Amino acid sequence: MSGKVSGVKGMNDLLPPDSSVWQHVEQTVRELFARFGYQEVRTPVVEDTALFVRSVGEATDIVGKEMYTFEDKGGRSLSLRPEGTAPAARAYIEHAVANQEPVTRWFYMGPMFRYERMKTGRYRQFHQIGAEAYGASEAAQDVELMDMVVQLLEALELKDISLNLNSLGDETCRPAYQEQLVAYLQAHRDELCADCQARLERNPLRVLDCKNERCQAVVAASPDIQTFLCEPCRAHFDEVKRKLDLLGIHYVVNPRMVRGLDYYTRTAFEFIASHPALGTASTVGGGGRYDRLVKQLGGPDVPAVGVALGLERLCLLLASEAGRYAAPPDLFVAFADAAAAEQGFVLVSRLRKAGLRVEFDPRGGSLKSQMKRADRTHARYALVLGENELASGKGQLKPMQGGEPIPVALDEVAAALVTR
Ligand code: ATP
Ligand code: MG
């Protein structure tokens, strides 16, 4: 067989220089999340399908329409993970982490899979940065997570991202709200899209999350969940707001913001960007409290709260900065002849061992073509090695952005570059 094989639709290759933006975001996450005490977990990309059916919810878009589900050779139904919270909770339960410590803070980064209609910021393989905190039901834990995201966005110098906040109540107060919501939506049934008419029966809260404009118009005048909250949920929400105020974090209460997953109770939040680069995919991340999930998945009764951010969307916001995060070589070494190439090869290896970023052209060729190559790499300095340099043990560091050459002893190149 011959011919070109293409990548899978909706699944992207990440190439330089864009990968440097990703590395910058990932590194910023690692440094920042460590300050908050969050440690990394890595779970498999494939899970038992039942995990997502029982957590994210059968009637959600994610499980109902978007999951990559297949049977393995042993006849098991497996799915590529569409999100990271359920796998983390599964691991938390499976390893009995609750018995080892009362409060657990985890983060993860990795690919997620959803069979969605593709557009800018919406792909079939995408990547999430997520954080989960188990063991504390206090508002301080919710706000710590939001603070961590706010500090991350600040560290990435991302502006104009607003925090939307809501409380979804709990099993005490949500049923009354849901009853009113259904009654209201039934009265406006004809104005809803076909999907939402089905959601109305199976999972009415999902209607609030529909992206269809006509549905959104109906939703805008739907009952306000805030007026239904029971006393403990009200108190929790007030405390979340008070602590956000304490930290000077701005937010907007949006009583019609629910999230696309079934497991949330009480706090739900989303970070929404107004940047045109994202088009309609403006939510860079979201999260909330899921106090029932761990128990529901067969674990102990442990409250939890989590957040997930879309790496592609963060990187789209930073795309114009690609050049800024690429790390060009400190030095490019060019060889005038075969003898210089031989000795220079050893010098290059030594300089790399000393911690410098050094490149050369393994094809050799004319000095002119090697210097052209040096230009392309955006190296800070170039060093030409020839007969004279090898005989005298001295060379010249040529600043590639212009300026006078700097005389240097060949065995002091590393030291000379480090001080510059
Ligand atoms: P949206 O409302 O944009 O569909 P969502 O509510 O489905 O997002 P979550 O499940 O909360 O998204 O996932 C958290 C984040 O992951 C989103 O805010 C987004 O940044 C990112 N994300 C979700 N789905 C995709 C996708 N298909 N492609 C790229 N990023 C995605
Ligand atoms: Mg979605």
XYZ file of C-alpha atoms and ligand atoms in Angstrom:
452
model
C 0.000 0.000 0.000
C 1.208 3.506 -0.742
C -0.131 7.025 -0.427
C -0.363 9.574 2.320
C -1.851 8.734 5.709
C -3.372 11.723 7.479
C -3.824 12.414 11.172
C -7.224 11.800 12.755
C -9.715 14.636 12.350
C -9.896 16.808 15.436
C -6.604 15.517 16.831
C -3.719 17.914 16.462
C 0.010 17.670 16.082
C 1.955 20.060 18.234
C 5.140 21.314 16.591
C 7.835 23.860 17.398
C 7.670 26.771 18.035
C 4.127 26.275 19.420
C 5.356 23.503 21.702
C 7.466 26.094 23.538
C 4.270 27.922 24.542
C 2.855 24.649 25.883
C 6.055 23.953 27.801
C 5.906 27.435 29.273
C 2.317 26.893 30.464
C 3.101 23.422 31.831
C 6.157 24.663 33.674
C 4.245 27.605 35.131
C 1.539 25.186 36.312
C 4.065 22.850 37.959
C 5.787 25.671 39.828
C 2.605 27.408 40.897
C 0.559 24.359 41.880
C 3.468 23.108 43.999
C 3.247 26.349 46.005
C -0.359 25.451 46.767
C 0.579 21.913 47.825
C -0.892 20.109 44.816
C 0.974 16.968 43.728
C 0.795 15.307 40.341
C -1.204 12.161 39.571
C -1.118 10.308 36.252
C -3.924 7.914 35.482
C -4.425 5.826 32.325
C -6.016 7.358 29.254
C -8.460 4.413 29.087
C -11.003 3.533 31.790
C -13.943 1.227 32.296
C -16.894 2.890 30.510
C -19.032 2.471 33.642
C -16.825 4.965 35.491
C -17.994 7.834 33.293
C -21.584 6.659 33.016
C -21.854 6.645 36.811
C -20.061 9.959 37.431
C -20.339 12.387 34.531
C -23.859 11.046 33.918
C -25.556 9.005 31.254
C -27.752 11.858 30.029
C -24.927 14.370 29.596
C -23.633 15.239 26.131
C -20.217 13.974 27.144
C -21.348 10.433 27.929
C -24.402 10.312 25.690
C -22.814 11.524 22.474
C -19.148 12.336 22.733
C -17.332 9.402 24.252
C -14.892 7.192 22.347
C -16.123 3.830 23.556
C -14.898 0.457 22.294
C -14.722 -3.152 23.275
C -11.287 -4.624 23.960
C -10.268 -8.135 22.976
C -11.512 -9.409 26.324
C -15.001 -8.078 25.661
C -14.781 -5.218 28.195
C -16.386 -1.879 27.402
C -13.643 0.730 27.687
C -13.635 4.462 26.975
C -10.995 7.055 26.260
C -11.321 9.446 29.174
C -13.414 12.514 28.326
C -12.383 14.291 31.548
C -10.061 13.876 34.507
C -12.114 14.120 37.683
C -13.715 10.674 37.558
C -10.407 8.851 36.871
C -8.735 10.750 39.721
C -11.603 9.874 42.063
C -11.351 6.232 40.999
C -7.633 6.205 41.803
C -8.269 8.013 45.099
C -10.713 5.272 46.099
C -8.723 2.342 44.691
C -5.581 3.303 46.614
C -7.506 4.098 49.818
C -5.883 7.512 49.959
C -8.488 8.739 52.446
C -7.057 6.327 55.032
C -3.604 7.854 54.679
C -4.363 11.573 54.991
C -7.416 13.699 55.752
C -6.852 16.231 52.986
C -5.447 15.394 49.566
C -4.474 17.872 46.848
C -3.798 16.480 43.381
C -3.253 17.913 39.940
C -2.999 16.318 36.512
C -2.216 17.307 32.938
C -2.990 15.224 29.909
C -5.086 14.418 26.853
C -8.869 14.030 26.991
C -11.121 12.767 24.202
C -14.570 13.883 23.098
C -16.204 13.274 19.749
C -17.347 16.877 19.255
C -18.058 19.173 16.333
C -14.680 20.725 15.716
C -13.920 24.397 15.526
C -11.405 26.811 16.982
C -10.749 25.813 20.579
C -12.834 22.635 20.263
C -11.063 19.419 19.321
C -11.512 15.677 19.652
C -8.253 15.192 21.469
C -7.598 18.128 23.754
C -5.588 18.607 26.909
C -6.625 19.581 30.367
C -4.837 20.877 33.405
C -6.892 19.849 36.388
C -6.724 20.025 40.153
C -8.749 18.141 42.754
C -8.922 18.660 46.510
C -10.421 15.899 48.643
C -11.398 15.950 52.284
C -12.583 19.494 53.056
C -16.121 20.758 52.648
C -15.194 24.259 53.801
C -15.497 27.269 51.497
C -11.779 27.926 52.026
C -11.058 24.887 49.861
C -13.257 26.106 46.991
C -11.651 29.522 47.127
C -8.119 28.139 47.332
C -8.710 26.448 43.962
C -10.113 29.592 42.373
C -7.219 31.595 43.805
C -4.790 29.094 42.279
C -6.362 29.538 38.836
C -6.390 33.325 39.177
C -2.698 33.251 40.111
C -1.996 30.963 37.162
C -3.722 33.311 34.720
C -1.758 36.200 36.254
C 1.528 34.316 35.961
C 0.715 33.685 32.293
C -0.084 37.399 31.922
C -3.571 36.586 30.636
C -6.045 39.398 31.069
C -9.775 39.945 30.553
C -10.856 36.600 31.940
C -13.859 36.777 34.208
C -14.869 34.392 36.957
C -18.520 33.282 36.838
C -19.872 31.805 40.034
C -22.973 29.919 41.070
C -24.259 27.432 43.599
C -26.112 24.393 42.323
C -27.484 23.535 45.742
C -27.575 19.958 47.010
C -30.008 17.055 47.368
C -32.002 19.060 49.939
C -32.742 22.138 47.882
C -32.135 21.239 44.258
C -35.267 19.076 43.766
C -37.610 22.026 44.435
C -35.639 24.178 42.029
C -35.597 21.446 39.424
C -39.367 21.034 39.691
C -39.903 24.748 39.005
C -37.354 24.660 36.203
C -39.103 21.765 34.491
C -42.486 23.458 34.815
C -41.051 26.622 33.270
C -39.261 24.778 30.456
C -42.372 22.704 29.692
C -44.261 25.948 29.165
C -41.589 27.005 26.635
C -41.075 23.577 25.118
C -41.756 24.681 21.530
C -39.000 27.278 21.684
C -36.349 24.704 22.637
C -34.116 22.803 20.225
C -34.756 19.078 19.683
C -31.821 18.166 21.962
C -33.217 20.277 24.778
C -36.695 18.827 24.397
C -35.111 15.447 25.066
C -32.987 16.884 27.903
C -36.142 18.219 29.500
C -37.221 14.661 30.192
C -33.898 13.067 30.985
C -31.769 15.765 32.587
C -33.406 19.225 32.707
C -30.413 21.066 34.206
C -28.536 20.321 30.986
C -30.863 22.700 29.097
C -29.191 25.609 30.883
C -25.886 24.579 29.333
C -27.170 24.466 25.721
C -25.220 26.673 23.321
C -28.239 27.227 21.018
C -29.249 30.914 20.979
C -32.993 30.313 21.136
C -32.558 27.962 24.080
C -30.365 30.546 25.783
C -33.145 33.109 25.363
C -35.573 30.789 27.144
C -33.025 30.007 29.834
C -32.405 33.714 30.512
C -35.842 34.059 32.126
C -35.858 30.660 33.870
C -36.156 30.324 37.669
C -33.184 31.584 39.664
C -31.535 28.748 41.605
C -30.117 31.234 44.087
C -33.597 31.834 45.509
C -34.021 28.100 46.200
C -30.823 27.399 48.171
C -31.325 25.784 51.573
C -29.721 27.364 54.615
C -26.466 25.313 54.636
C -25.972 25.811 50.874
C -26.728 29.511 51.224
C -24.209 29.812 54.077
C -21.569 27.943 52.096
C -22.080 30.147 49.052
C -21.962 33.329 51.161
C -18.703 32.148 52.689
C -17.226 31.435 49.244
C -18.099 34.968 48.150
C -16.775 36.485 51.380
C -13.440 34.701 51.019
C -13.136 35.699 47.360
C -13.713 39.312 48.475
C -11.069 38.837 51.153
C -8.538 37.893 48.482
C -9.687 40.688 46.181
C -10.791 38.226 43.491
C -13.506 39.638 41.250
C -16.425 37.426 40.234
C -19.881 37.631 38.737
C -22.712 35.550 40.171
C -24.469 33.847 37.276
C -27.505 31.948 38.598
C -27.995 30.175 35.256
C -24.515 28.738 34.938
C -24.520 24.999 35.451
C -21.737 22.769 34.221
C -21.821 20.025 31.615
C -21.370 17.233 34.147
C -23.834 15.777 36.616
C -21.670 15.358 39.685
C -21.549 18.927 40.932
C -23.111 20.107 44.177
C -22.977 23.625 45.630
C -20.181 25.712 44.123
C -19.794 25.817 40.345
C -17.516 28.257 38.561
C -16.186 29.076 35.118
C -13.396 31.258 33.818
C -14.510 32.996 30.640
C -12.258 34.901 28.257
C -13.443 37.675 25.977
C -10.525 37.265 23.557
C -11.577 36.954 19.870
C -9.028 34.142 19.306
C -11.369 31.714 21.081
C -14.545 32.451 19.119
C -17.431 30.657 20.777
C -15.081 28.442 22.796
C -14.576 31.181 25.351
C -14.590 29.097 28.538
C -10.967 28.477 29.423
C -11.841 26.412 32.441
C -14.363 25.495 35.035
C -14.982 23.458 38.087
C -16.967 23.008 41.205
C -17.691 21.007 44.276
C -18.587 17.322 44.034
C -19.260 16.214 47.595
C -21.150 13.051 46.631
C -18.983 11.654 43.852
C -16.395 9.695 45.834
C -19.104 7.877 47.774
C -21.189 7.365 44.660
C -18.234 5.606 43.042
C -17.995 3.202 45.978
C -15.534 5.138 48.118
C -15.781 6.752 51.538
C -17.986 9.785 52.160
C -15.369 12.401 51.303
C -16.208 15.877 50.028
C -14.186 17.280 47.141
C -13.839 20.192 44.784
C -11.990 20.446 41.491
C -11.206 22.499 38.432
C -10.114 21.790 34.853
C -8.613 24.169 32.321
C -8.248 23.657 28.591
C -4.589 23.779 27.605
C -5.357 24.473 23.916
C -7.493 27.439 24.852
C -4.866 28.869 27.192
C -2.255 28.409 24.468
C -4.477 30.041 21.827
C -4.560 33.091 24.068
C -0.756 33.005 24.180
C -0.226 32.061 20.528
C 1.182 35.431 19.497
C 3.931 34.916 22.060
C 5.385 31.788 20.453
C 8.701 33.483 19.661
C 9.067 34.639 23.239
C 9.223 31.195 24.796
C 11.420 29.431 22.254
C 14.893 28.871 23.707
C 17.487 29.623 21.017
C 21.009 28.160 21.276
C 23.645 30.061 23.208
C 26.251 29.190 20.601
C 26.558 27.881 17.065
C 29.905 26.313 16.170
C 30.972 26.315 12.510
C 33.894 24.299 11.126
C 36.262 25.469 8.395
C 37.598 22.009 7.531
C 37.540 18.316 8.434
C 40.205 18.583 11.159
C 38.240 21.380 12.841
C 35.038 19.354 12.538
C 36.766 16.476 14.334
C 38.021 18.557 17.288
C 35.016 20.838 17.253
C 32.701 17.873 17.637
C 34.382 17.154 20.985
C 34.230 20.824 22.007
C 30.486 20.957 21.262
C 29.872 17.898 23.424
C 31.922 19.402 26.287
C 30.072 22.723 26.144
C 26.737 20.925 26.243
C 27.915 18.969 29.276
C 28.794 22.321 30.871
C 25.141 23.336 30.520
C 25.144 25.432 27.361
C 22.752 25.118 24.447
C 25.024 24.509 21.491
C 24.323 23.591 17.891
C 26.354 22.776 14.795
C 25.544 21.563 11.321
C 26.345 17.847 11.132
C 26.396 18.068 7.339
C 29.449 20.369 7.420
C 29.566 22.252 4.121
C 30.865 25.732 3.347
C 31.356 28.259 6.154
C 28.843 30.469 4.424
C 26.115 27.839 4.539
C 26.964 27.007 8.159
C 26.669 30.675 9.123
C 23.339 30.845 7.349
C 22.228 27.918 9.455
C 23.518 29.734 12.583
C 21.313 32.694 11.648
C 18.272 30.488 11.266
C 18.685 29.000 14.734
C 18.746 32.516 16.277
C 21.894 31.545 18.196
C 23.273 34.319 20.405
C 26.893 33.710 19.395
C 28.785 31.902 16.679
C 32.289 30.458 16.884
C 34.259 29.549 13.768
C 36.882 26.825 14.174
C 39.675 26.451 11.610
C 43.380 25.744 11.370
C 44.374 29.019 13.129
C 42.001 28.565 16.024
C 43.087 24.979 16.626
C 46.784 25.915 16.440
C 46.520 28.911 18.806
C 43.797 27.505 21.093
C 42.002 30.826 20.668
C 38.903 31.911 18.800
C 36.361 34.685 18.532
C 32.782 34.719 19.753
C 30.758 36.518 17.156
C 27.597 38.146 18.568
C 24.884 37.256 16.066
C 22.832 40.378 16.778
C 25.814 42.520 15.789
C 28.691 44.014 17.778
C 32.437 43.460 18.108
C 33.783 39.881 18.155
C 35.027 38.776 21.567
C 38.426 37.019 21.765
C 38.259 33.858 23.844
C 40.472 30.881 24.729
C 38.862 27.703 23.382
C 38.945 26.010 26.773
C 37.209 28.991 28.364
C 34.262 29.284 25.984
C 31.790 27.932 28.517
C 32.891 30.384 31.217
C 32.851 33.269 28.753
C 29.296 32.494 27.661
C 27.959 31.933 31.140
C 29.060 35.413 32.199
C 27.221 36.963 29.249
P -17.597 23.989 26.679
O -18.713 24.671 27.405
O -16.680 24.953 25.970
O -18.040 22.836 25.834
P -17.190 22.177 28.825
O -18.053 22.737 29.880
O -17.660 21.029 28.005
O -16.702 23.363 27.839
P -15.399 21.024 30.728
O -15.863 19.661 30.595
O -15.751 21.811 31.917
O -15.774 21.853 29.418
O -13.816 21.059 30.539
C -13.010 22.095 31.096
C -12.265 22.834 30.021
O -11.686 21.951 29.081
C -13.125 23.737 29.185
O -13.362 24.953 29.830
C -12.262 23.918 27.950
O -11.265 24.892 28.164
C -11.634 22.579 27.813
N -12.363 21.782 26.813
C -13.499 21.063 26.971
N -13.862 20.443 25.833
C -12.899 20.769 24.921
C -12.685 20.429 23.546
N -13.494 19.622 22.895
N -11.599 20.949 22.926
C -10.754 21.778 23.581
N -10.894 22.119 24.864
C -11.958 21.629 25.534
Mg -18.506 20.795 26.111
